[in-house]
Amino acid sequence: AQSVTQLGSHVSVSEGALVLLRCNYSSSVPPYLFWYVQYPNQGLQLLLKYTTGATLVKGINGFEAEFKKSETSFHLTKPSAHMSDAAEYFCAVTLNTGFQKLVFGTGTRLLVSP
Amino acid sequence: EAGVAQSPRYKIIEKRQSVAFWCNPISGHATLYWYQQILGQGPKLLIQFQNNGVVDDSQLPKDRFSAERLKGVDSTLKIQPAKLEDSAVYLCASSLEASGRQFFGPGTRLTVL
């Protein structure tokens, strides 16, 4: 069965600093990988996704992630953090089959200080 | 385009009581999902509907949880009777098709005392 591991339940950065949120996956077949963001009292919003093709995926709000098969990783990065980036971030995986059952990691809370 | 609507947004009940949550997906979306998100954890899929049929309910505690999607549009998730460990946010999502992008509602936060 597929699964994801997010290292670090909390990550703190200063405004303007690099953001790096880690995600490692486990899947017996080529996976589809996703990053979602959740702001307080709101639903999940898709940041970006990898299905096939280019391994560097660009998403909304300046975020990007790189699929590295050799490392089974899909880390999320942003060159310069903004205060508005403070939220909970979830990595998710699904198999590339017809019915898309998302399996989420436990989440990483990003804290941004001025 | 209107998003996924859920109600109520918050609910507090005592253990052994019953509770129901309602979800209205985006118009035209055939697939509907219910997730349970316990504090400090990622969302866990409870049940997935394709139109009004169940595709996956393998993680739904069927002794106390039930869900229906009559007419393939709105859906209701019920818990009867509730336990303390059911305290969580219940998220509804919908997608145009089974393999499509999922759009999430704001969730219903349930507290069981």
PDB file of C-alpha atoms in Angstrom:
ATOM      1  CA  ALA A   1       0.000   0.000   0.000  1.00  0.00           C
ATOM      2  CA  GLN A   2       1.151   3.527  -0.665  1.00  0.00           C
ATOM      3  CA  SER A   3       2.100   5.939   2.119  1.00  0.00           C
ATOM      4  CA  VAL A   4       3.815   9.261   2.729  1.00  0.00           C
ATOM      5  CA  THR A   5       6.057  10.487   5.504  1.00  0.00           C
ATOM      6  CA  GLN A   6       6.456  14.153   6.291  1.00  0.00           C
ATOM      7  CA  LEU A   7       9.522  14.920   8.370  1.00  0.00           C
ATOM      8  CA  GLY A   8       8.942  17.629  10.948  1.00  0.00           C
ATOM      9  CA  SER A   9       5.533  18.472  12.305  1.00  0.00           C
ATOM     10  CA  HIS A  10       6.583  22.134  12.563  1.00  0.00           C
ATOM     11  CA  VAL A  11       8.977  24.210  10.475  1.00  0.00           C
ATOM     12  CA  SER A  12       9.865  27.786  11.404  1.00  0.00           C
ATOM     13  CA  VAL A  13      11.407  30.259   8.993  1.00  0.00           C
ATOM     14  CA  SER A  14      11.919  33.994   8.850  1.00  0.00           C
ATOM     15  CA  GLU A  15      10.156  36.086   6.256  1.00  0.00           C
ATOM     16  CA  GLY A  16      12.264  36.068   3.094  1.00  0.00           C
ATOM     17  CA  ALA A  17      14.024  32.805   3.933  1.00  0.00           C
ATOM     18  CA  LEU A  18      13.931  29.581   1.967  1.00  0.00           C
ATOM     19  CA  VAL A  19      11.069  27.221   2.713  1.00  0.00           C
ATOM     20  CA  LEU A  20      11.757  23.475   2.556  1.00  0.00           C
ATOM     21  CA  LEU A  21       9.098  20.969   3.569  1.00  0.00           C
ATOM     22  CA  ARG A  22      10.056  17.333   3.273  1.00  0.00           C
ATOM     23  CA  CYS A  23       7.982  14.451   1.938  1.00  0.00           C
ATOM     24  CA  ASN A  24       8.995  10.885   1.254  1.00  0.00           C
ATOM     25  CA  TYR A  25       6.660   8.359  -0.272  1.00  0.00           C
ATOM     26  CA  SER A  26       6.314   4.628  -0.490  1.00  0.00           C
ATOM     27  CA  SER A  27       4.630   3.054  -3.484  1.00  0.00           C
ATOM     28  CA  SER A  28       5.054  -0.189  -5.373  1.00  0.00           C
ATOM     29  CA  VAL A  29       4.019   1.437  -8.637  1.00  0.00           C
ATOM     30  CA  PRO A  30       4.652   4.894 -10.135  1.00  0.00           C
ATOM     31  CA  PRO A  31       2.749   7.299  -7.912  1.00  0.00           C
ATOM     32  CA  TYR A  32       0.885  10.499  -8.384  1.00  0.00           C
ATOM     33  CA  LEU A  33       2.065  13.014  -5.766  1.00  0.00           C
ATOM     34  CA  PHE A  34       0.374  16.120  -4.409  1.00  0.00           C
ATOM     35  CA  TRP A  35       0.937  19.004  -2.035  1.00  0.00           C
ATOM     36  CA  TYR A  36      -2.056  20.628  -0.369  1.00  0.00           C
ATOM     37  CA  VAL A  37      -2.215  23.696   1.876  1.00  0.00           C
ATOM     38  CA  GLN A  38      -4.747  24.237   4.647  1.00  0.00           C
ATOM     39  CA  TYR A  39      -5.312  27.660   6.161  1.00  0.00           C
ATOM     40  CA  PRO A  40      -7.043  27.902   9.552  1.00  0.00           C
ATOM     41  CA  ASN A  41     -10.718  26.966   9.408  1.00  0.00           C
ATOM     42  CA  GLN A  42     -10.539  26.343   5.677  1.00  0.00           C
ATOM     43  CA  GLY A  43     -10.534  23.297   3.467  1.00  0.00           C
ATOM     44  CA  LEU A  44      -7.544  21.889   1.649  1.00  0.00           C
ATOM     45  CA  GLN A  45      -6.316  23.688  -1.430  1.00  0.00           C
ATOM     46  CA  LEU A  46      -4.175  22.034  -4.083  1.00  0.00           C
ATOM     47  CA  LEU A  47      -0.722  23.640  -4.396  1.00  0.00           C
ATOM     48  CA  LEU A  48       0.727  21.393  -7.067  1.00  0.00           C
ATOM     49  CA  LYS A  49       0.791  17.840  -8.338  1.00  0.00           C
ATOM     50  CA  TYR A  50       3.085  15.439 -10.138  1.00  0.00           C
ATOM     51  CA  THR A  51       1.634  12.818 -12.439  1.00  0.00           C
ATOM     52  CA  THR A  52       4.005  12.152 -15.315  1.00  0.00           C
ATOM     53  CA  GLY A  53       6.546  14.091 -17.359  1.00  0.00           C
ATOM     54  CA  ALA A  54       8.692  16.891 -15.990  1.00  0.00           C
ATOM     55  CA  THR A  55       9.915  16.074 -12.496  1.00  0.00           C
ATOM     56  CA  LEU A  56      10.085  19.721 -11.377  1.00  0.00           C
ATOM     57  CA  VAL A  57       6.557  20.898 -10.813  1.00  0.00           C
ATOM     58  CA  LYS A  58       5.586  24.512 -10.274  1.00  0.00           C
ATOM     59  CA  GLY A  59       2.509  25.378  -8.286  1.00  0.00           C
ATOM     60  CA  ILE A  60       0.617  28.370  -7.004  1.00  0.00           C
ATOM     61  CA  ASN A  61       2.004  31.078  -4.732  1.00  0.00           C
ATOM     62  CA  GLY A  62       5.601  30.508  -5.867  1.00  0.00           C
ATOM     63  CA  PHE A  63       5.897  26.954  -4.561  1.00  0.00           C
ATOM     64  CA  GLU A  64       7.547  24.132  -6.461  1.00  0.00           C
ATOM     65  CA  ALA A  65       8.420  20.503  -5.816  1.00  0.00           C
ATOM     66  CA  GLU A  66      10.733  18.019  -7.437  1.00  0.00           C
ATOM     67  CA  PHE A  67       9.939  14.342  -7.886  1.00  0.00           C
ATOM     68  CA  LYS A  68      13.079  12.283  -7.216  1.00  0.00           C
ATOM     69  CA  LYS A  69      12.422   8.628  -7.859  1.00  0.00           C
ATOM     70  CA  SER A  70      15.864   7.501  -6.647  1.00  0.00           C
ATOM     71  CA  GLU A  71      15.229   9.175  -3.280  1.00  0.00           C
ATOM     72  CA  THR A  72      11.460   8.490  -3.196  1.00  0.00           C
ATOM     73  CA  SER A  73      11.038  12.141  -2.315  1.00  0.00           C
ATOM     74  CA  PHE A  74       8.786  15.035  -3.290  1.00  0.00           C
ATOM     75  CA  HIS A  75      10.005  17.963  -1.215  1.00  0.00           C
ATOM     76  CA  LEU A  76       8.215  21.306  -1.383  1.00  0.00           C
ATOM     77  CA  THR A  77      10.237  24.522  -1.675  1.00  0.00           C
ATOM     78  CA  LYS A  78       9.767  28.248  -2.004  1.00  0.00           C
ATOM     79  CA  PRO A  79      12.728  30.617  -2.408  1.00  0.00           C
ATOM     80  CA  SER A  80      11.388  33.378  -0.181  1.00  0.00           C
ATOM     81  CA  ALA A  81       8.801  32.915   2.557  1.00  0.00           C
ATOM     82  CA  HIS A  82       5.972  35.360   3.028  1.00  0.00           C
ATOM     83  CA  MET A  83       3.911  35.868   6.156  1.00  0.00           C
ATOM     84  CA  SER A  84       0.848  34.674   4.256  1.00  0.00           C
ATOM     85  CA  ASP A  85       2.505  31.272   3.718  1.00  0.00           C
ATOM     86  CA  ALA A  86       1.915  30.337   7.352  1.00  0.00           C
ATOM     87  CA  ALA A  87      -0.384  27.322   7.190  1.00  0.00           C
ATOM     88  CA  GLU A  88      -0.496  23.525   7.391  1.00  0.00           C
ATOM     89  CA  TYR A  89       0.939  21.665   4.423  1.00  0.00           C
ATOM     90  CA  PHE A  90       0.050  18.094   3.484  1.00  0.00           C
ATOM     91  CA  CYS A  91       1.798  15.764   1.097  1.00  0.00           C
ATOM     92  CA  ALA A  92      -0.380  13.078  -0.480  1.00  0.00           C
ATOM     93  CA  VAL A  93       0.056  10.109  -2.787  1.00  0.00           C
ATOM     94  CA  THR A  94      -2.231   8.063  -4.956  1.00  0.00           C
ATOM     95  CA  LEU A  95      -1.780   5.299  -7.446  1.00  0.00           C
ATOM     96  CA  ASN A  96      -2.203   6.171 -11.110  1.00  0.00           C
ATOM     97  CA  THR A  97      -5.319   4.072 -11.425  1.00  0.00           C
ATOM     98  CA  GLY A  98      -8.849   5.028 -12.261  1.00  0.00           C
ATOM     99  CA  PHE A  99     -10.149   5.820  -8.783  1.00  0.00           C
ATOM    100  CA  GLN A 100      -8.059   8.421  -7.032  1.00  0.00           C
ATOM    101  CA  LYS A 101      -7.767   7.477  -3.378  1.00  0.00           C
ATOM    102  CA  LEU A 102      -5.567  10.075  -1.706  1.00  0.00           C
ATOM    103  CA  VAL A 103      -3.351   8.981   1.172  1.00  0.00           C
ATOM    104  CA  PHE A 104      -2.154  11.965   3.190  1.00  0.00           C
ATOM    105  CA  GLY A 105       0.871  12.527   5.376  1.00  0.00           C
ATOM    106  CA  THR A 106       0.491  13.877   8.886  1.00  0.00           C
ATOM    107  CA  GLY A 107       1.164  17.435   7.824  1.00  0.00           C
ATOM    108  CA  THR A 108       3.765  20.111   8.524  1.00  0.00           C
ATOM    109  CA  ARG A 109       2.844  23.417  10.092  1.00  0.00           C
ATOM    110  CA  LEU A 110       4.847  26.273   8.606  1.00  0.00           C
ATOM    111  CA  LEU A 111       5.485  29.208  10.909  1.00  0.00           C
ATOM    112  CA  VAL A 112       6.797  32.445   9.405  1.00  0.00           C
ATOM    113  CA  SER A 113       8.268  35.116  11.647  1.00  0.00           C
ATOM    114  CA  PRO A 114       8.871  38.748  10.677  1.00  0.00           C
TER     115      PRO A 114
ATOM    116  CA  GLU B   1     -18.070  28.870  -9.609  1.00  0.00           C
ATOM    117  CA  ALA B   2     -19.421  27.936  -6.183  1.00  0.00           C
ATOM    118  CA  GLY B   3     -17.230  25.639  -4.130  1.00  0.00           C
ATOM    119  CA  VAL B   4     -18.082  22.616  -2.016  1.00  0.00           C
ATOM    120  CA  ALA B   5     -20.520  23.577   0.713  1.00  0.00           C
ATOM    121  CA  GLN B   6     -20.732  21.896   4.095  1.00  0.00           C
ATOM    122  CA  SER B   7     -22.931  22.370   7.121  1.00  0.00           C
ATOM    123  CA  PRO B   8     -22.864  22.810   9.968  1.00  0.00           C
ATOM    124  CA  ARG B   9     -19.380  24.300  10.368  1.00  0.00           C
ATOM    125  CA  TYR B  10     -19.207  23.372  14.039  1.00  0.00           C
ATOM    126  CA  LYS B  11     -21.037  20.834  16.166  1.00  0.00           C
ATOM    127  CA  ILE B  12     -20.706  19.902  19.820  1.00  0.00           C
ATOM    128  CA  ILE B  13     -22.483  16.816  21.128  1.00  0.00           C
ATOM    129  CA  GLU B  14     -22.237  14.401  24.010  1.00  0.00           C
ATOM    130  CA  LYS B  15     -21.054  10.848  23.560  1.00  0.00           C
ATOM    131  CA  ARG B  16     -23.732   8.373  22.511  1.00  0.00           C
ATOM    132  CA  GLN B  17     -25.674  11.116  20.747  1.00  0.00           C
ATOM    133  CA  SER B  18     -26.259  11.129  16.996  1.00  0.00           C
ATOM    134  CA  VAL B  19     -25.058  13.710  14.501  1.00  0.00           C
ATOM    135  CA  ALA B  20     -25.350  14.308  10.769  1.00  0.00           C
ATOM    136  CA  PHE B  21     -23.264  16.360   8.376  1.00  0.00           C
ATOM    137  CA  TRP B  22     -24.336  17.635   4.990  1.00  0.00           C
ATOM    138  CA  CYS B  23     -22.304  18.230   1.844  1.00  0.00           C
ATOM    139  CA  ASN B  24     -23.254  19.896  -1.424  1.00  0.00           C
ATOM    140  CA  PRO B  25     -20.564  19.248  -4.053  1.00  0.00           C
ATOM    141  CA  ILE B  26     -19.658  21.438  -6.977  1.00  0.00           C
ATOM    142  CA  SER B  27     -22.355  21.237  -9.626  1.00  0.00           C
ATOM    143  CA  GLY B  28     -21.695  18.479 -12.125  1.00  0.00           C
ATOM    144  CA  HIS B  29     -19.086  16.679 -10.043  1.00  0.00           C
ATOM    145  CA  ALA B  30     -19.728  12.950 -10.201  1.00  0.00           C
ATOM    146  CA  THR B  31     -17.354  11.868  -7.458  1.00  0.00           C
ATOM    147  CA  LEU B  32     -17.802  12.778  -3.797  1.00  0.00           C
ATOM    148  CA  TYR B  33     -15.506  11.992  -0.882  1.00  0.00           C
ATOM    149  CA  TRP B  34     -15.809  12.175   2.907  1.00  0.00           C
ATOM    150  CA  TYR B  35     -12.601  12.466   4.927  1.00  0.00           C
ATOM    151  CA  GLN B  36     -11.979  12.422   8.669  1.00  0.00           C
ATOM    152  CA  GLN B  37      -9.170  14.661   9.938  1.00  0.00           C
ATOM    153  CA  ILE B  38      -8.206  14.064  13.555  1.00  0.00           C
ATOM    154  CA  LEU B  39      -6.163  16.803  15.201  1.00  0.00           C
ATOM    155  CA  GLY B  40      -2.488  16.401  14.331  1.00  0.00           C
ATOM    156  CA  GLN B  41      -3.134  13.942  11.526  1.00  0.00           C
ATOM    157  CA  GLY B  42      -3.728  14.101   7.818  1.00  0.00           C
ATOM    158  CA  PRO B  43      -7.174  13.528   6.353  1.00  0.00           C
ATOM    159  CA  LYS B  44      -8.255   9.907   6.071  1.00  0.00           C
ATOM    160  CA  LEU B  45     -10.736   8.805   3.422  1.00  0.00           C
ATOM    161  CA  LEU B  46     -13.917   7.417   4.929  1.00  0.00           C
ATOM    162  CA  ILE B  47     -16.041   6.864   1.842  1.00  0.00           C
ATOM    163  CA  GLN B  48     -16.031   7.656  -1.865  1.00  0.00           C
ATOM    164  CA  PHE B  49     -19.120   7.864  -4.078  1.00  0.00           C
ATOM    165  CA  GLN B  50     -19.270   7.737  -7.851  1.00  0.00           C
ATOM    166  CA  ASN B  51     -22.644   9.328  -8.633  1.00  0.00           C
ATOM    167  CA  ASN B  52     -24.874   7.640  -6.047  1.00  0.00           C
ATOM    168  CA  GLY B  53     -22.891   4.396  -5.784  1.00  0.00           C
ATOM    169  CA  VAL B  54     -20.193   3.602  -3.215  1.00  0.00           C
ATOM    170  CA  VAL B  55     -16.716   3.050  -4.704  1.00  0.00           C
ATOM    171  CA  ASP B  56     -14.693   2.667  -1.507  1.00  0.00           C
ATOM    172  CA  ASP B  57     -15.867   2.514   2.104  1.00  0.00           C
ATOM    173  CA  SER B  58     -13.108   0.284   3.428  1.00  0.00           C
ATOM    174  CA  GLN B  59     -12.172   2.705   6.223  1.00  0.00           C
ATOM    175  CA  LEU B  60     -15.695   3.630   7.273  1.00  0.00           C
ATOM    176  CA  PRO B  61     -16.578   2.288  10.767  1.00  0.00           C
ATOM    177  CA  LYS B  62     -19.819   0.808   9.593  1.00  0.00           C
ATOM    178  CA  ASP B  63     -21.091  -0.075  13.059  1.00  0.00           C
ATOM    179  CA  ARG B  64     -21.626   3.620  13.768  1.00  0.00           C
ATOM    180  CA  PHE B  65     -21.002   5.596  10.587  1.00  0.00           C
ATOM    181  CA  SER B  66     -23.262   5.705   7.560  1.00  0.00           C
ATOM    182  CA  ALA B  67     -23.357   7.849   4.452  1.00  0.00           C
ATOM    183  CA  GLU B  68     -25.654   8.266   1.528  1.00  0.00           C
ATOM    184  CA  ARG B  69     -25.756  10.244  -1.676  1.00  0.00           C
ATOM    185  CA  LEU B  70     -29.279  10.159  -2.930  1.00  0.00           C
ATOM    186  CA  LYS B  71     -29.792  11.291  -6.519  1.00  0.00           C
ATOM    187  CA  GLY B  72     -26.026  11.544  -6.955  1.00  0.00           C
ATOM    188  CA  VAL B  73     -25.790  15.132  -5.727  1.00  0.00           C
ATOM    189  CA  ASP B  74     -25.888  16.055  -2.023  1.00  0.00           C
ATOM    190  CA  SER B  75     -24.531  13.707   0.584  1.00  0.00           C
ATOM    191  CA  THR B  76     -25.091  13.118   4.278  1.00  0.00           C
ATOM    192  CA  LEU B  77     -22.671  11.509   6.728  1.00  0.00           C
ATOM    193  CA  LYS B  78     -24.147  10.246   9.995  1.00  0.00           C
ATOM    194  CA  ILE B  79     -22.603   9.038  13.229  1.00  0.00           C
ATOM    195  CA  GLN B  80     -24.805   7.053  15.609  1.00  0.00           C
ATOM    196  CA  PRO B  81     -23.841   6.781  18.429  1.00  0.00           C
ATOM    197  CA  ALA B  82     -20.855   9.101  18.674  1.00  0.00           C
ATOM    198  CA  LYS B  83     -17.742   8.280  20.667  1.00  0.00           C
ATOM    199  CA  LEU B  84     -15.113  10.597  22.114  1.00  0.00           C
ATOM    200  CA  GLU B  85     -12.614   9.490  19.470  1.00  0.00           C
ATOM    201  CA  ASP B  86     -14.926  10.746  16.709  1.00  0.00           C
ATOM    202  CA  SER B  87     -13.907  14.308  17.562  1.00  0.00           C
ATOM    203  CA  ALA B  88     -12.389  15.550  14.313  1.00  0.00           C
ATOM    204  CA  VAL B  89     -12.930  17.725  11.280  1.00  0.00           C
ATOM    205  CA  TYR B  90     -15.038  16.043   8.620  1.00  0.00           C
ATOM    206  CA  LEU B  91     -14.104  17.177   5.141  1.00  0.00           C
ATOM    207  CA  CYS B  92     -16.140  16.721   2.022  1.00  0.00           C
ATOM    208  CA  ALA B  93     -14.535  16.882  -1.411  1.00  0.00           C
ATOM    209  CA  SER B  94     -15.748  16.456  -4.950  1.00  0.00           C
ATOM    210  CA  SER B  95     -14.209  15.917  -8.354  1.00  0.00           C
ATOM    211  CA  LEU B  96     -15.529  16.028 -11.884  1.00  0.00           C
ATOM    212  CA  GLU B  97     -14.538  12.444 -12.449  1.00  0.00           C
ATOM    213  CA  ALA B  98     -13.021   9.627 -10.431  1.00  0.00           C
ATOM    214  CA  SER B  99      -9.444  10.446 -11.411  1.00  0.00           C
ATOM    215  CA  GLY B 100      -9.856  14.191 -11.361  1.00  0.00           C
ATOM    216  CA  ARG B 101      -8.667  16.939  -9.084  1.00  0.00           C
ATOM    217  CA  GLN B 102     -10.472  17.028  -5.748  1.00  0.00           C
ATOM    218  CA  PHE B 103     -11.960  20.267  -4.419  1.00  0.00           C
ATOM    219  CA  PHE B 104     -12.444  20.427  -0.673  1.00  0.00           C
ATOM    220  CA  GLY B 105     -15.115  22.083   1.428  1.00  0.00           C
ATOM    221  CA  PRO B 106     -14.325  24.020   4.636  1.00  0.00           C
ATOM    222  CA  GLY B 107     -15.156  21.053   6.854  1.00  0.00           C
ATOM    223  CA  THR B 108     -17.327  20.435   9.892  1.00  0.00           C
ATOM    224  CA  ARG B 109     -15.540  20.459  13.227  1.00  0.00           C
ATOM    225  CA  LEU B 110     -17.129  17.899  15.562  1.00  0.00           C
ATOM    226  CA  THR B 111     -16.441  17.882  19.274  1.00  0.00           C
ATOM    227  CA  VAL B 112     -17.735  14.920  21.290  1.00  0.00           C
ATOM    228  CA  LEU B 113     -17.846  15.507  25.053  1.00  0.00           C
TER     229      LEU B 113
END
